[in-house]
Every structure is written in C-alpha cells, then in structure tokens.
CSV table of C-alpha atoms in Angstrom, one decimal:
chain,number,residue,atom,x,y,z
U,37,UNK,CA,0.0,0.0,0.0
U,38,UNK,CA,3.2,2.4,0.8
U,39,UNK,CA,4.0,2.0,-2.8
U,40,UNK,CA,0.9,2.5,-4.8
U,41,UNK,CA,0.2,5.8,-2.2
U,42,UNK,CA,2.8,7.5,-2.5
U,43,UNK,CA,4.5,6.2,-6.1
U,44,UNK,CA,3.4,9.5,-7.4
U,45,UNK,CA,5.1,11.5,-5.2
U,46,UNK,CA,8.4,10.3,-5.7
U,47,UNK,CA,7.7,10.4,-9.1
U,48,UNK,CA,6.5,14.1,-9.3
U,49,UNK,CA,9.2,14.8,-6.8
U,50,UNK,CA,12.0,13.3,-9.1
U,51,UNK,CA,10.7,15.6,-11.8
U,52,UNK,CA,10.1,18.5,-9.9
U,53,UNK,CA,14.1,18.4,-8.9
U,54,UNK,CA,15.0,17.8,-12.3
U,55,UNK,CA,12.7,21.0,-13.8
U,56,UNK,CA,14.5,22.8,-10.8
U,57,UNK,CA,17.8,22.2,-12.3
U,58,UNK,CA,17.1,23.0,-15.5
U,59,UNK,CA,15.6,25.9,-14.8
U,60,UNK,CA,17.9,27.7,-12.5
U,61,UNK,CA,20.7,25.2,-11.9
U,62,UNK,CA,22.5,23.7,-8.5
U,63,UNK,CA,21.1,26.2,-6.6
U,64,UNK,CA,17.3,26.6,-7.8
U,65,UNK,CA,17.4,22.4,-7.0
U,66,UNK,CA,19.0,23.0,-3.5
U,67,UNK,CA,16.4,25.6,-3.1
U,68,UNK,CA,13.3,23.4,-4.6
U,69,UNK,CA,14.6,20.6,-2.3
U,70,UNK,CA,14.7,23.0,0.9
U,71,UNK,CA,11.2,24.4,0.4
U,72,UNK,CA,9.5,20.5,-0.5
U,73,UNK,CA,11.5,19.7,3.0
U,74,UNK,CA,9.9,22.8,5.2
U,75,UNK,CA,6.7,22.2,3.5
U,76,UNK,CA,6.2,18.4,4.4
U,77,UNK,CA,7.7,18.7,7.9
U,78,UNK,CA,5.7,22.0,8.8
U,79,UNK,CA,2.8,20.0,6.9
U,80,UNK,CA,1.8,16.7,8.9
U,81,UNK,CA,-1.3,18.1,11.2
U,82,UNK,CA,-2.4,19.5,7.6
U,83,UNK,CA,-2.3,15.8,6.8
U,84,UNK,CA,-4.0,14.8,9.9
U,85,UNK,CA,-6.9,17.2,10.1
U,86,UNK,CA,-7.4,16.8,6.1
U,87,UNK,CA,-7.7,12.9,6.8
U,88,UNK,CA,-10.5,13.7,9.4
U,89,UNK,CA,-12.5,15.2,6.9
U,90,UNK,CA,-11.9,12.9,4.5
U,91,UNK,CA,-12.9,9.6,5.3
U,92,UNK,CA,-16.1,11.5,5.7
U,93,UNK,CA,-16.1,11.8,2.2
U,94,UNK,CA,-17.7,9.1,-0.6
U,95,UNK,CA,-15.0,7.7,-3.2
U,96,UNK,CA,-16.2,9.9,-5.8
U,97,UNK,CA,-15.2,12.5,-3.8
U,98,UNK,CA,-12.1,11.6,-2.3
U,99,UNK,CA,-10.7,11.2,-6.0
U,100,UNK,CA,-11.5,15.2,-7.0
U,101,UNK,CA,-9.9,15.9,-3.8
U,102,UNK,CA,-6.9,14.0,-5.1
U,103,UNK,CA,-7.2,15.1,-8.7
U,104,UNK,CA,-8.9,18.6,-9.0
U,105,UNK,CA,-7.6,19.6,-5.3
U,106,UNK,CA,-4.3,18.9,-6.1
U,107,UNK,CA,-4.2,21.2,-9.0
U,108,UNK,CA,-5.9,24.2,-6.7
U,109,UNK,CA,-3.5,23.7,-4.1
U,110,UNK,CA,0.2,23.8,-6.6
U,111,UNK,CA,-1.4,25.8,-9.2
U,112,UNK,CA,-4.3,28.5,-7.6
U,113,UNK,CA,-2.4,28.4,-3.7
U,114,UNK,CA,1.3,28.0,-4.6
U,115,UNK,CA,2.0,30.2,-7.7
U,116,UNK,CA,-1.8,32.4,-8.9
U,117,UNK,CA,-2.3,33.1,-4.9
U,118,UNK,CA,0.6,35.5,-4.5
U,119,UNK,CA,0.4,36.8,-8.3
U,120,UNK,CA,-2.9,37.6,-7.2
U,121,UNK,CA,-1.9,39.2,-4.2
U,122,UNK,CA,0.7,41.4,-6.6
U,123,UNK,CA,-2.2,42.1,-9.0
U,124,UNK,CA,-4.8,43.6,-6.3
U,125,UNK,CA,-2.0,45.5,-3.9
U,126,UNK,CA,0.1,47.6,-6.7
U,127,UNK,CA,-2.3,47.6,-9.5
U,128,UNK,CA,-0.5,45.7,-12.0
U,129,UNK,CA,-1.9,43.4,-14.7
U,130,UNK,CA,-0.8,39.7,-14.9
U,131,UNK,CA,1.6,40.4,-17.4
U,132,UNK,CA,3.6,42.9,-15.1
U,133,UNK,CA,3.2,40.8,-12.3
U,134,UNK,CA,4.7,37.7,-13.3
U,135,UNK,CA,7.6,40.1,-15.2
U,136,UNK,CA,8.0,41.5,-11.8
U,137,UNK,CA,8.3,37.8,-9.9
U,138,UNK,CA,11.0,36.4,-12.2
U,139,UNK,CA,12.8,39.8,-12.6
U,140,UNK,CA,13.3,41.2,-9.2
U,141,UNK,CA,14.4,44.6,-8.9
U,142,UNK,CA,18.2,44.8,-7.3
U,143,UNK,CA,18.4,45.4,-3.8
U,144,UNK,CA,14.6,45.7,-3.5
U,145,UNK,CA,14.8,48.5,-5.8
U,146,UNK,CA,11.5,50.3,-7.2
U,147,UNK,CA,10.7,48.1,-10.4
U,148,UNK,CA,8.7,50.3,-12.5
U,149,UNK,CA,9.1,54.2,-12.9
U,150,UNK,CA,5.8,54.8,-11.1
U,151,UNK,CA,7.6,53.3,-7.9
U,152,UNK,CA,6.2,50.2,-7.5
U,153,UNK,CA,8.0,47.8,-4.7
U,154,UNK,CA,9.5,44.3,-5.9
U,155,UNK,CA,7.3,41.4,-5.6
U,156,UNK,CA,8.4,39.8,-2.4
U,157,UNK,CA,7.9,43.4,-0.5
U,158,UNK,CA,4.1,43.8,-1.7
U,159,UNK,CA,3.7,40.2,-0.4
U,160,UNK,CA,5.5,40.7,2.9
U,161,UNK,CA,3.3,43.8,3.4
U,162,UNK,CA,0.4,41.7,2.6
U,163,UNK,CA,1.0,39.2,5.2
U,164,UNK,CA,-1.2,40.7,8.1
U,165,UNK,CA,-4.7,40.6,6.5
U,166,UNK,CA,-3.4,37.1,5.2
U,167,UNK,CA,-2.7,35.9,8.6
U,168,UNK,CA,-5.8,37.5,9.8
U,169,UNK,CA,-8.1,35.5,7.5
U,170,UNK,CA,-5.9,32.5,8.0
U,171,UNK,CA,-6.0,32.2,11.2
U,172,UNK,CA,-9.0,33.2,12.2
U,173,UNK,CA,-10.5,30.5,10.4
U,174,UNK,CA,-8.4,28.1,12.0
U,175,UNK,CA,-9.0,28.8,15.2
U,176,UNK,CA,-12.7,28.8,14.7
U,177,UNK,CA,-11.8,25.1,14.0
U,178,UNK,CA,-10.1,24.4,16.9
U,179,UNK,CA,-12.6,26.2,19.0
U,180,UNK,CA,-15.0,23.5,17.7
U,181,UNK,CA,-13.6,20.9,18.5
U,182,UNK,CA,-12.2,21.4,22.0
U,183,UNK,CA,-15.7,23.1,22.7
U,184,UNK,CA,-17.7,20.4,22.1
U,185,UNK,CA,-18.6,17.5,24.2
U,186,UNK,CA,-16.7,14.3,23.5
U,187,UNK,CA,-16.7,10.7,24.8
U,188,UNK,CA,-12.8,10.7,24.2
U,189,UNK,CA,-10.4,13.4,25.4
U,190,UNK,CA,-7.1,13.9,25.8
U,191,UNK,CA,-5.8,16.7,27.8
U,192,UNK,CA,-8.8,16.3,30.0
U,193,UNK,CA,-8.0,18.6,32.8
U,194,UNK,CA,-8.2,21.5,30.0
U,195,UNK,CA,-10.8,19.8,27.5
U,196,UNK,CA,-13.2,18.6,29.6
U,197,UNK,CA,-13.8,22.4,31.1
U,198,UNK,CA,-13.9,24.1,27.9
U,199,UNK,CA,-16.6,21.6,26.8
U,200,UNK,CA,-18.7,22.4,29.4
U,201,UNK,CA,-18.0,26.4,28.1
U,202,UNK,CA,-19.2,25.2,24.7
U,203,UNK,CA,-22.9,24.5,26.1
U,204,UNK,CA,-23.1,28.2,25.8
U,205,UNK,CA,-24.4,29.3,22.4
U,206,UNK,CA,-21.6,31.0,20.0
U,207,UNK,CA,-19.3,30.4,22.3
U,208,UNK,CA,-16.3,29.9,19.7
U,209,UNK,CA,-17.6,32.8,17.7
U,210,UNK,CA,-17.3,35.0,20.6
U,211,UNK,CA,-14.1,33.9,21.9
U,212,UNK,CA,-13.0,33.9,18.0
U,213,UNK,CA,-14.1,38.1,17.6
U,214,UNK,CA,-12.3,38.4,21.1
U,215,UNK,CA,-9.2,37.2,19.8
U,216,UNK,CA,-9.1,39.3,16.2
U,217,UNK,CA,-9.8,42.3,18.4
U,218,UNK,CA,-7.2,41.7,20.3
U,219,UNK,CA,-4.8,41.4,17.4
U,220,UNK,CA,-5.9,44.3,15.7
U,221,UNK,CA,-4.9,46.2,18.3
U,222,UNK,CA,-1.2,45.4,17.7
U,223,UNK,CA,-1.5,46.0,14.1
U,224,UNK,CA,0.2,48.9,12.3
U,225,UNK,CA,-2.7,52.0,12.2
U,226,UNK,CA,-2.6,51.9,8.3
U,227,UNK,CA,-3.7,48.2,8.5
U,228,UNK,CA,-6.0,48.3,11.3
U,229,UNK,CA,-9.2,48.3,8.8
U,230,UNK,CA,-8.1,45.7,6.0
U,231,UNK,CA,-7.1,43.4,9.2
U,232,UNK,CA,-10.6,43.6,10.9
U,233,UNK,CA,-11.7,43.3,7.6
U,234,UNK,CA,-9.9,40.0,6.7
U,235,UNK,CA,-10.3,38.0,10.0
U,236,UNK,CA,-14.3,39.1,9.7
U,237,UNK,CA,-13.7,37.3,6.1
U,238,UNK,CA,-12.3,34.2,8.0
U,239,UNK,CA,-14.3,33.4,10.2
U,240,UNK,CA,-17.9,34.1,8.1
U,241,UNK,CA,-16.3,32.4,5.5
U,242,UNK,CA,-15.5,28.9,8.1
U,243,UNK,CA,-19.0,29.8,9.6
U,244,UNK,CA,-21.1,29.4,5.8
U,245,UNK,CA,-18.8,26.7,4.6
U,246,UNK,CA,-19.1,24.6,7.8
U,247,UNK,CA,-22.6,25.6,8.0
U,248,UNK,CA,-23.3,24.2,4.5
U,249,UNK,CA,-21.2,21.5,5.3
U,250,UNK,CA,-23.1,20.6,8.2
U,251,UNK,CA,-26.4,20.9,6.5
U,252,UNK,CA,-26.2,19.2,3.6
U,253,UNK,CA,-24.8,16.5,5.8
U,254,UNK,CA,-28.1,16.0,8.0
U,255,UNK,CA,-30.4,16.1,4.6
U,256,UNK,CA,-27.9,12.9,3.2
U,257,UNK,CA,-30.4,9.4,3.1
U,258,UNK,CA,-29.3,7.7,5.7
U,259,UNK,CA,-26.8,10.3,7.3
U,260,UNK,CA,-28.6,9.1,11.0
U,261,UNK,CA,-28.2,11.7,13.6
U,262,UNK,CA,-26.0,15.0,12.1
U,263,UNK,CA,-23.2,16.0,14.1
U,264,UNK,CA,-22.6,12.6,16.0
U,265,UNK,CA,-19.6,10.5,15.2
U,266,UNK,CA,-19.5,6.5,16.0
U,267,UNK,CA,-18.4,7.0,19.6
U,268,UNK,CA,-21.4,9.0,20.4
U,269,UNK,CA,-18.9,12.3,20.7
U,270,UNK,CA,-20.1,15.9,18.5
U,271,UNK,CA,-18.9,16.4,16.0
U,272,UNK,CA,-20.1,20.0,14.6
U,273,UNK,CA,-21.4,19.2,10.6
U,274,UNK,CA,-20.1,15.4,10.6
U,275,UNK,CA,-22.3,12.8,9.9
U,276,UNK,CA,-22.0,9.2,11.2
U,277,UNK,CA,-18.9,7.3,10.3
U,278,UNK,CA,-20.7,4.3,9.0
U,279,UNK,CA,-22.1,7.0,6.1
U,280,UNK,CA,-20.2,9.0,4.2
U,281,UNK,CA,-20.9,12.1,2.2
U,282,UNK,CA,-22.3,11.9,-1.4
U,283,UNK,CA,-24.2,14.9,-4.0
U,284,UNK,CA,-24.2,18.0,-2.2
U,285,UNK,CA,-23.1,17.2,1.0
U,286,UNK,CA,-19.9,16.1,-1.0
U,287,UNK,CA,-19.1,19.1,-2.8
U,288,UNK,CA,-19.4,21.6,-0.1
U,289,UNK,CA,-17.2,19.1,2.2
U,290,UNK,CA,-14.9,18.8,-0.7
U,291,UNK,CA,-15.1,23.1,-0.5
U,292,UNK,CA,-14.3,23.0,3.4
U,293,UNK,CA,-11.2,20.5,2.9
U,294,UNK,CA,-10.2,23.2,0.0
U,295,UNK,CA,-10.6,26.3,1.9
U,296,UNK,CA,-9.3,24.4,5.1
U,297,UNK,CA,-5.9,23.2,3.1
U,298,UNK,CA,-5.6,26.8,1.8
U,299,UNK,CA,-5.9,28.0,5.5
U,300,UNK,CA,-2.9,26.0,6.2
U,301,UNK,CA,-0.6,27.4,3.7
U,302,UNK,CA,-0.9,31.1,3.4
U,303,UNK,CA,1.8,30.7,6.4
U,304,UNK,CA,4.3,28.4,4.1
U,305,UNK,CA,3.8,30.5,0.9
U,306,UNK,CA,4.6,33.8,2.6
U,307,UNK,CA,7.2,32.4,5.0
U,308,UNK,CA,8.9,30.9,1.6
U,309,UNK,CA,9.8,34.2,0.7
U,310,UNK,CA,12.6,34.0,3.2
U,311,UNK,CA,14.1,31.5,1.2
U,312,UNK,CA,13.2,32.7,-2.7
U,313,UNK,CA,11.1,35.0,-4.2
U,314,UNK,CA,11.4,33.3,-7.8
U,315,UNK,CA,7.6,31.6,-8.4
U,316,UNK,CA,8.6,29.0,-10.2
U,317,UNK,CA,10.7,27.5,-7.5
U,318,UNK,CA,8.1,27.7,-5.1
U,319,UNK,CA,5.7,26.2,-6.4
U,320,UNK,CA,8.0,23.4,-7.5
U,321,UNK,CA,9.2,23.2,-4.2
U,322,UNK,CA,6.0,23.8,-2.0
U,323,UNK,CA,3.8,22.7,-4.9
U,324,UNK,CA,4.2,20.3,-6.9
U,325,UNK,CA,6.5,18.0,-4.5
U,326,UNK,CA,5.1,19.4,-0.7
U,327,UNK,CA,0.9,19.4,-1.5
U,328,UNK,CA,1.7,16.0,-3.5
U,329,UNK,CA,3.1,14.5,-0.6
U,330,UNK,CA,0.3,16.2,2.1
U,331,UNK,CA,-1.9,14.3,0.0
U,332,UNK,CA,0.0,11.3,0.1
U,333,UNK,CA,0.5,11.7,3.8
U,334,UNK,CA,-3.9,12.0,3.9
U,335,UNK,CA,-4.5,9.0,2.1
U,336,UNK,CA,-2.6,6.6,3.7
U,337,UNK,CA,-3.6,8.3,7.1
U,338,UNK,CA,-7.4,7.5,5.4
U,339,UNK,CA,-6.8,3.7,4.6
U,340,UNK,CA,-4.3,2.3,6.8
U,341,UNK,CA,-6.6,3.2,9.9
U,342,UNK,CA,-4.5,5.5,11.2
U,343,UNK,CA,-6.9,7.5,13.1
U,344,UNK,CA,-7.9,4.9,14.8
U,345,UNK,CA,-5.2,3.4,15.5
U,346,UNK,CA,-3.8,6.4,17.2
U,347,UNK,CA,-6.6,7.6,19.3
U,348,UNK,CA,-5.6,10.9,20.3
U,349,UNK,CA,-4.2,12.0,16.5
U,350,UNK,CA,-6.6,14.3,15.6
U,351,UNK,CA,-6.8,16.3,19.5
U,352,UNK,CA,-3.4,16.7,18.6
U,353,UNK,CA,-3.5,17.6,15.1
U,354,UNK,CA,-6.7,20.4,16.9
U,355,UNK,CA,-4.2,21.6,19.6
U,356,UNK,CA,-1.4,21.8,16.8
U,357,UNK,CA,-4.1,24.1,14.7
U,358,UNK,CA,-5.1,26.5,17.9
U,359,UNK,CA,-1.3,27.1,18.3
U,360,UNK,CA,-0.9,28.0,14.3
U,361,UNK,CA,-3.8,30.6,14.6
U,362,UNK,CA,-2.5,31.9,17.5
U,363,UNK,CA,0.9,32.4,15.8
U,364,UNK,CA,-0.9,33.8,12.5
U,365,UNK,CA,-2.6,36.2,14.3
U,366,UNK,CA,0.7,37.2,17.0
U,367,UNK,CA,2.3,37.3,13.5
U,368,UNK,CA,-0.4,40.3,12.5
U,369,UNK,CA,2.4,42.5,14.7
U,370,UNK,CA,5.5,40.4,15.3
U,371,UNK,CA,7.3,38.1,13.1
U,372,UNK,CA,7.6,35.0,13.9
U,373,UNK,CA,10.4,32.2,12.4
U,374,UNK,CA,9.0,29.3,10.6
U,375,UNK,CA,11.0,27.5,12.7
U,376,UNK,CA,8.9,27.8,15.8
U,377,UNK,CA,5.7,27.2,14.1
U,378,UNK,CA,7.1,24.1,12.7
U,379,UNK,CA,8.1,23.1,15.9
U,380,UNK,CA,4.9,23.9,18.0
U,381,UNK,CA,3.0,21.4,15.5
U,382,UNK,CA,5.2,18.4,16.0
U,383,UNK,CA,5.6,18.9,19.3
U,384,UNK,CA,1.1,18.5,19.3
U,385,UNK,CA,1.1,16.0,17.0
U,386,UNK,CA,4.4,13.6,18.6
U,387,UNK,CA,2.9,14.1,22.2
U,388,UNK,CA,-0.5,12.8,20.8
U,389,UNK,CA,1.0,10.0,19.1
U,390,UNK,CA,3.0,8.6,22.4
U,391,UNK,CA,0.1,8.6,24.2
U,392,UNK,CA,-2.3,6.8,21.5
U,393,UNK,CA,0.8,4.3,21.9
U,394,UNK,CA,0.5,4.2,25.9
U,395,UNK,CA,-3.2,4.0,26.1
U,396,UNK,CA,-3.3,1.0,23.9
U,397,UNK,CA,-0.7,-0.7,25.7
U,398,UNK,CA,-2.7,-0.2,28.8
U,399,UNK,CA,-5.5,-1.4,27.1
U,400,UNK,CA,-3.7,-4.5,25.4
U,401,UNK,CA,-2.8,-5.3,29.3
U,402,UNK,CA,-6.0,-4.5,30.9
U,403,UNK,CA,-7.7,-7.7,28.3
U,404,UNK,CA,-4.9,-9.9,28.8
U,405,UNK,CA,-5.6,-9.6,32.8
U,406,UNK,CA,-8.8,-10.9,33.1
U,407,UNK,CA,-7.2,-14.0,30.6
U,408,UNK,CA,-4.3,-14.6,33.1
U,409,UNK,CA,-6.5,-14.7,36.2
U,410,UNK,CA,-8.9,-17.5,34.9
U,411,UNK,CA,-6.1,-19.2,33.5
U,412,UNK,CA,-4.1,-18.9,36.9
U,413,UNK,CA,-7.9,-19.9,39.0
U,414,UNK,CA,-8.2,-23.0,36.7
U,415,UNK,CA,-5.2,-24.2,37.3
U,416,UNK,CA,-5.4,-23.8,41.1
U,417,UNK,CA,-8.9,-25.6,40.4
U,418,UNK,CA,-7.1,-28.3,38.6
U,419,UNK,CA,-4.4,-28.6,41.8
U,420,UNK,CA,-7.3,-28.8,44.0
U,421,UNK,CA,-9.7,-32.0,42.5
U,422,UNK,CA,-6.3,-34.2,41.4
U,423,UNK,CA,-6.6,-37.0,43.2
C-alpha cells in the first residue's frame, strides 16, 4: 500500500528536482529541495486534520480531492495566490506581475518608474490581512472541536472544562471576535481596517462553509443523527462514520477540505519568501513536490486506519491548529520564524501519538488480565480435585 500511495510523489518529486535544475541550476534544486522539505515537515497536522475530513467523504469525492484539489492547491495556492496578491495591492496586470516575480528589482529596488516595490515586498506587506483570514478560520476550528462535548479526550484537565464552556451558544464565535480584536490592536494604524476586515472574512467564511457542510450533511439518506460520530462524541457538521458524504453534501465538504488546506498554507507560501522570491521554485518546491506529498500523507492516514489506531491524532492535530492561529494572528504585529511554528505542530502532534501508543498498551494489558487470572484460577482448580 506504501507503494501504490505514494508512487506518485516520488515520481512528481524526481521531476520537480529535475525541472528545478534546468531551470535555475544547482542552486534553484538545492532551493526546490529546501522548500519541498519545510513544506512536508511543517505540513503533517495539515495531513492529519485533512484525513479527518476525509474519510467522511464518498469515493467519488475523495478522488476530486486527489485530482482537482491537487491542481488548486500547486497551481491557484502555490503560484496564482501571490500573483494575485501582486495584482490587487500595486495595480499591476498579470503580465507585469509575473515580469516582476522572475525579474526582481536589485536590492529591493522600485521596479517600474511609477515606484512600485518588488514582488516579495508587496507580499510581505500583505501578510497581516493574510494571517488575519488565516488564522482566524483556523482557530474557529479548533474552538469547535475542543468546545464540544466528546466521549474521548485527551488533555482532559483542559478539554473537559472548555466543553462544558461550549454548552453556551456562539461560544467559539465570541471567543473567536475576542481574539481578532485583540490582534488588531497590535497592528500597524494603516492596516488596522483591512485586518478587521480580513479576519471578519475568515471566520464568516469557516461559519457558511461549515454551516453548509453541516447541513447538507443532515439532509444525506441515511446520514442518522448529524453531528454525532460512531463514539457518540459531536462532531459539529459530521455525519455518522458508518455514512459517508455523497451529491451536495460532498461538494461543499470537498469546499471546506479546499478552503481548510488553503488556511494552512498562506503561512508556508509567505514564509517561503525568506528562502526565494522566484515563483517557479516555489511552487515546485512547495507545490508540486510538498501538497503531492500532504496528499500522500492524507491518504494513507485514510486507509491504513491510522486515526484509529492512534486515538488521540486528531486532539493533537486540533491543539497543533489552535497554536498555528495563534501564531498567525501574533504574526499580524510580530514576526515570527518558521522554525517555531514548525516546531509547536510536531511537538502537538508527537505528544498525541505517544500517548495513542501508551493507552493501547494499557488497554492491550487490561484484556490480557482478566485472561491470566482465569487461566491462573483453573489451574489452582485443577491442583485442587487431582486425586
């Protein structure tokens, strides 16, 4: 199964190097090969969180997420997303923007008479109403999760508090608006409106495309009781594992998992510019061989059982989320390194994973107790009657 999930990876990866090379030599494939690393190390709860929502998804669907998705997230996230960013914050027409990604001006030079900054400098001054929608639409998605009641937690001193919070209505949307507020207060005075404006974006947008989500859902034939999963535990817009999403109810989950992913790498495609500002590369490099292997990463997460498995993935893969959005929105005023994000997420994500690995240890010993003390009480019953 290794194989046949992630054979076209490797492959894309080989020839993602090998366009690198051609393209801008030794260094353009160092550099392809340094951004594909960053992206798939800073990418797993991605993976994780993406896998959650997709196993609630039919076959059909799962195969546009693996086909069409693929194609939004190298082509419209890694390489139209900041042309488009270029396009709407200096005026300039495709044409001029792309001229002015592969032909920096020196030393950040003005690259047309009128003045206008290189490409890397309009994204860079883009970044807080990028983080600001990002990240408030990922912390509405951690707020739903550790919000809501489950059967199964894992930090439960803090989880099992902040679900009783949740019984209040809007709670995350509150708590959500508290937060941007907060961050726009640190923002620069000339960026204070587009900010609001962006993380007001975020979170309606998470609120209709949940919502829809969510609905759609419930009207599925057969979906059984909307927002429960097979352990009895909320899950806000899921429908029961044992039914998967079809028709509608497909599409706009298929919409979420596309907005969600996007969510994910505003963070990677700005933060890249530390490392290149030449397009191509990065969306070779974050692209072509990083959102191949995310996917990769999804799907065997999907059908090797995974989340099962490991119990307490996805809480991590939630916390690993509520400490990006932070970061996103501390970013709004401070920079942050890559590094640290990076860091914060595996840190979530290996904790959760050692203690999936604990807990069914204890459990593999708790049902091997019971088998030991009747074995150990027939044979004191088989001492007792020998003649």
């Amino acid at each position: 199964m290794t194989v046949r999930v992630f054979g076209a990876s490797f492959v894309v990866t080989i020839l993602a190097l090998i366009a690198a090379y051609l393209y801008a030599g030794m260094s353009g494939l160092a550099i392809c090969a340094i951004l594909a690393i960053l992206e798939i190390s800073l990418s797993f709860d991605n993976a994780v969180i993406n896998a959650t929502v997709l196993e609630r998804m039919s076959p059909f669907w799962q195969r546009i997420f693996l086909t069409v998705g693929i194609l939004i997230a190298v082509f419209g996230m890694r390489l139209l997303f900041p042309l488009a960013i270029v396009w709407a914050t200096a005026g300039l027409n495709p044409v001029q923007a792309m001229d002015l990604a592969l032909n920096p001006p020196a030393n950040d030079a003005p690259a047309f008479p009128d003045g206008s900054p290189s490409y890397e400098t309009l994204l860079t001054d883009a970044h807080p109403q990028i983080a600001a929608f990002g990240g408030m639409f990922l912390i509405m998605l951690f707020l739903d999760f550790v919000l809501t009641s489950k059967n199964l937690t894992w930090i439960s001193p803090i989880e099992d508090p902040l679900s009783k919070v949740g019984r209040l209505p809007n709670v995350p949307t509150v708590i959500a608006l508290g937060a941007l507020i907060i961050a726009v207060q640190f923002a620069e005075p000339g960026d204070t409106t587009t900010v609001l404006t962006a993380g007001i974006l975020g979170l309606l947008t998470y609120l209709v495309v949940n919502g829809l989500t969510g609905f759609m859902e419930s009207e599925e034939p057969g979906s059984g009781e909307p927002g429960s999963d097979e352990a009895g535990s909320a899950r806000p817009g899921g429908p029961t594992k044992a039914t998967q999403a079809v028709g509608k109810a497909g599409f706009f989950l298929f919409l979420y998992l596309e907005v969600l992913d996007a969510s994910f790498s505003f963070d990677g495609v700005i933060g890249a510019f530390a490392i290149t500002s030449d397009p191509i590369l990065i969306a070779l490099g974050l692209g072509f061989i990083g959102a191949m292997f995310v996917r990769s990463i999804t799907i065997y997460l999907v059908r090797a059982g995974t989340l099962s498995e490991y119990r307490y993935l996805e809480h991590g893969a939630h916390w690993a989320i509520g400490a990006l959005a932070t970061i996103m929105l501390v970013s709004i005023h401070v920079e942050v390194p890559e590094l640290i994000t990076g860091l914060i997420g595996v840190a979530f994500i290996g904790a959760a994973t050692v203690s999936s690995i604990w807990a069914n240890r204890r459990d593999a010993r708790s049902d091997d107790q019971p088998n030991s003390d009747e074995q150990s009480g027939s044979d004191r019953s088989d001492v007792g009657t020998a003649p």
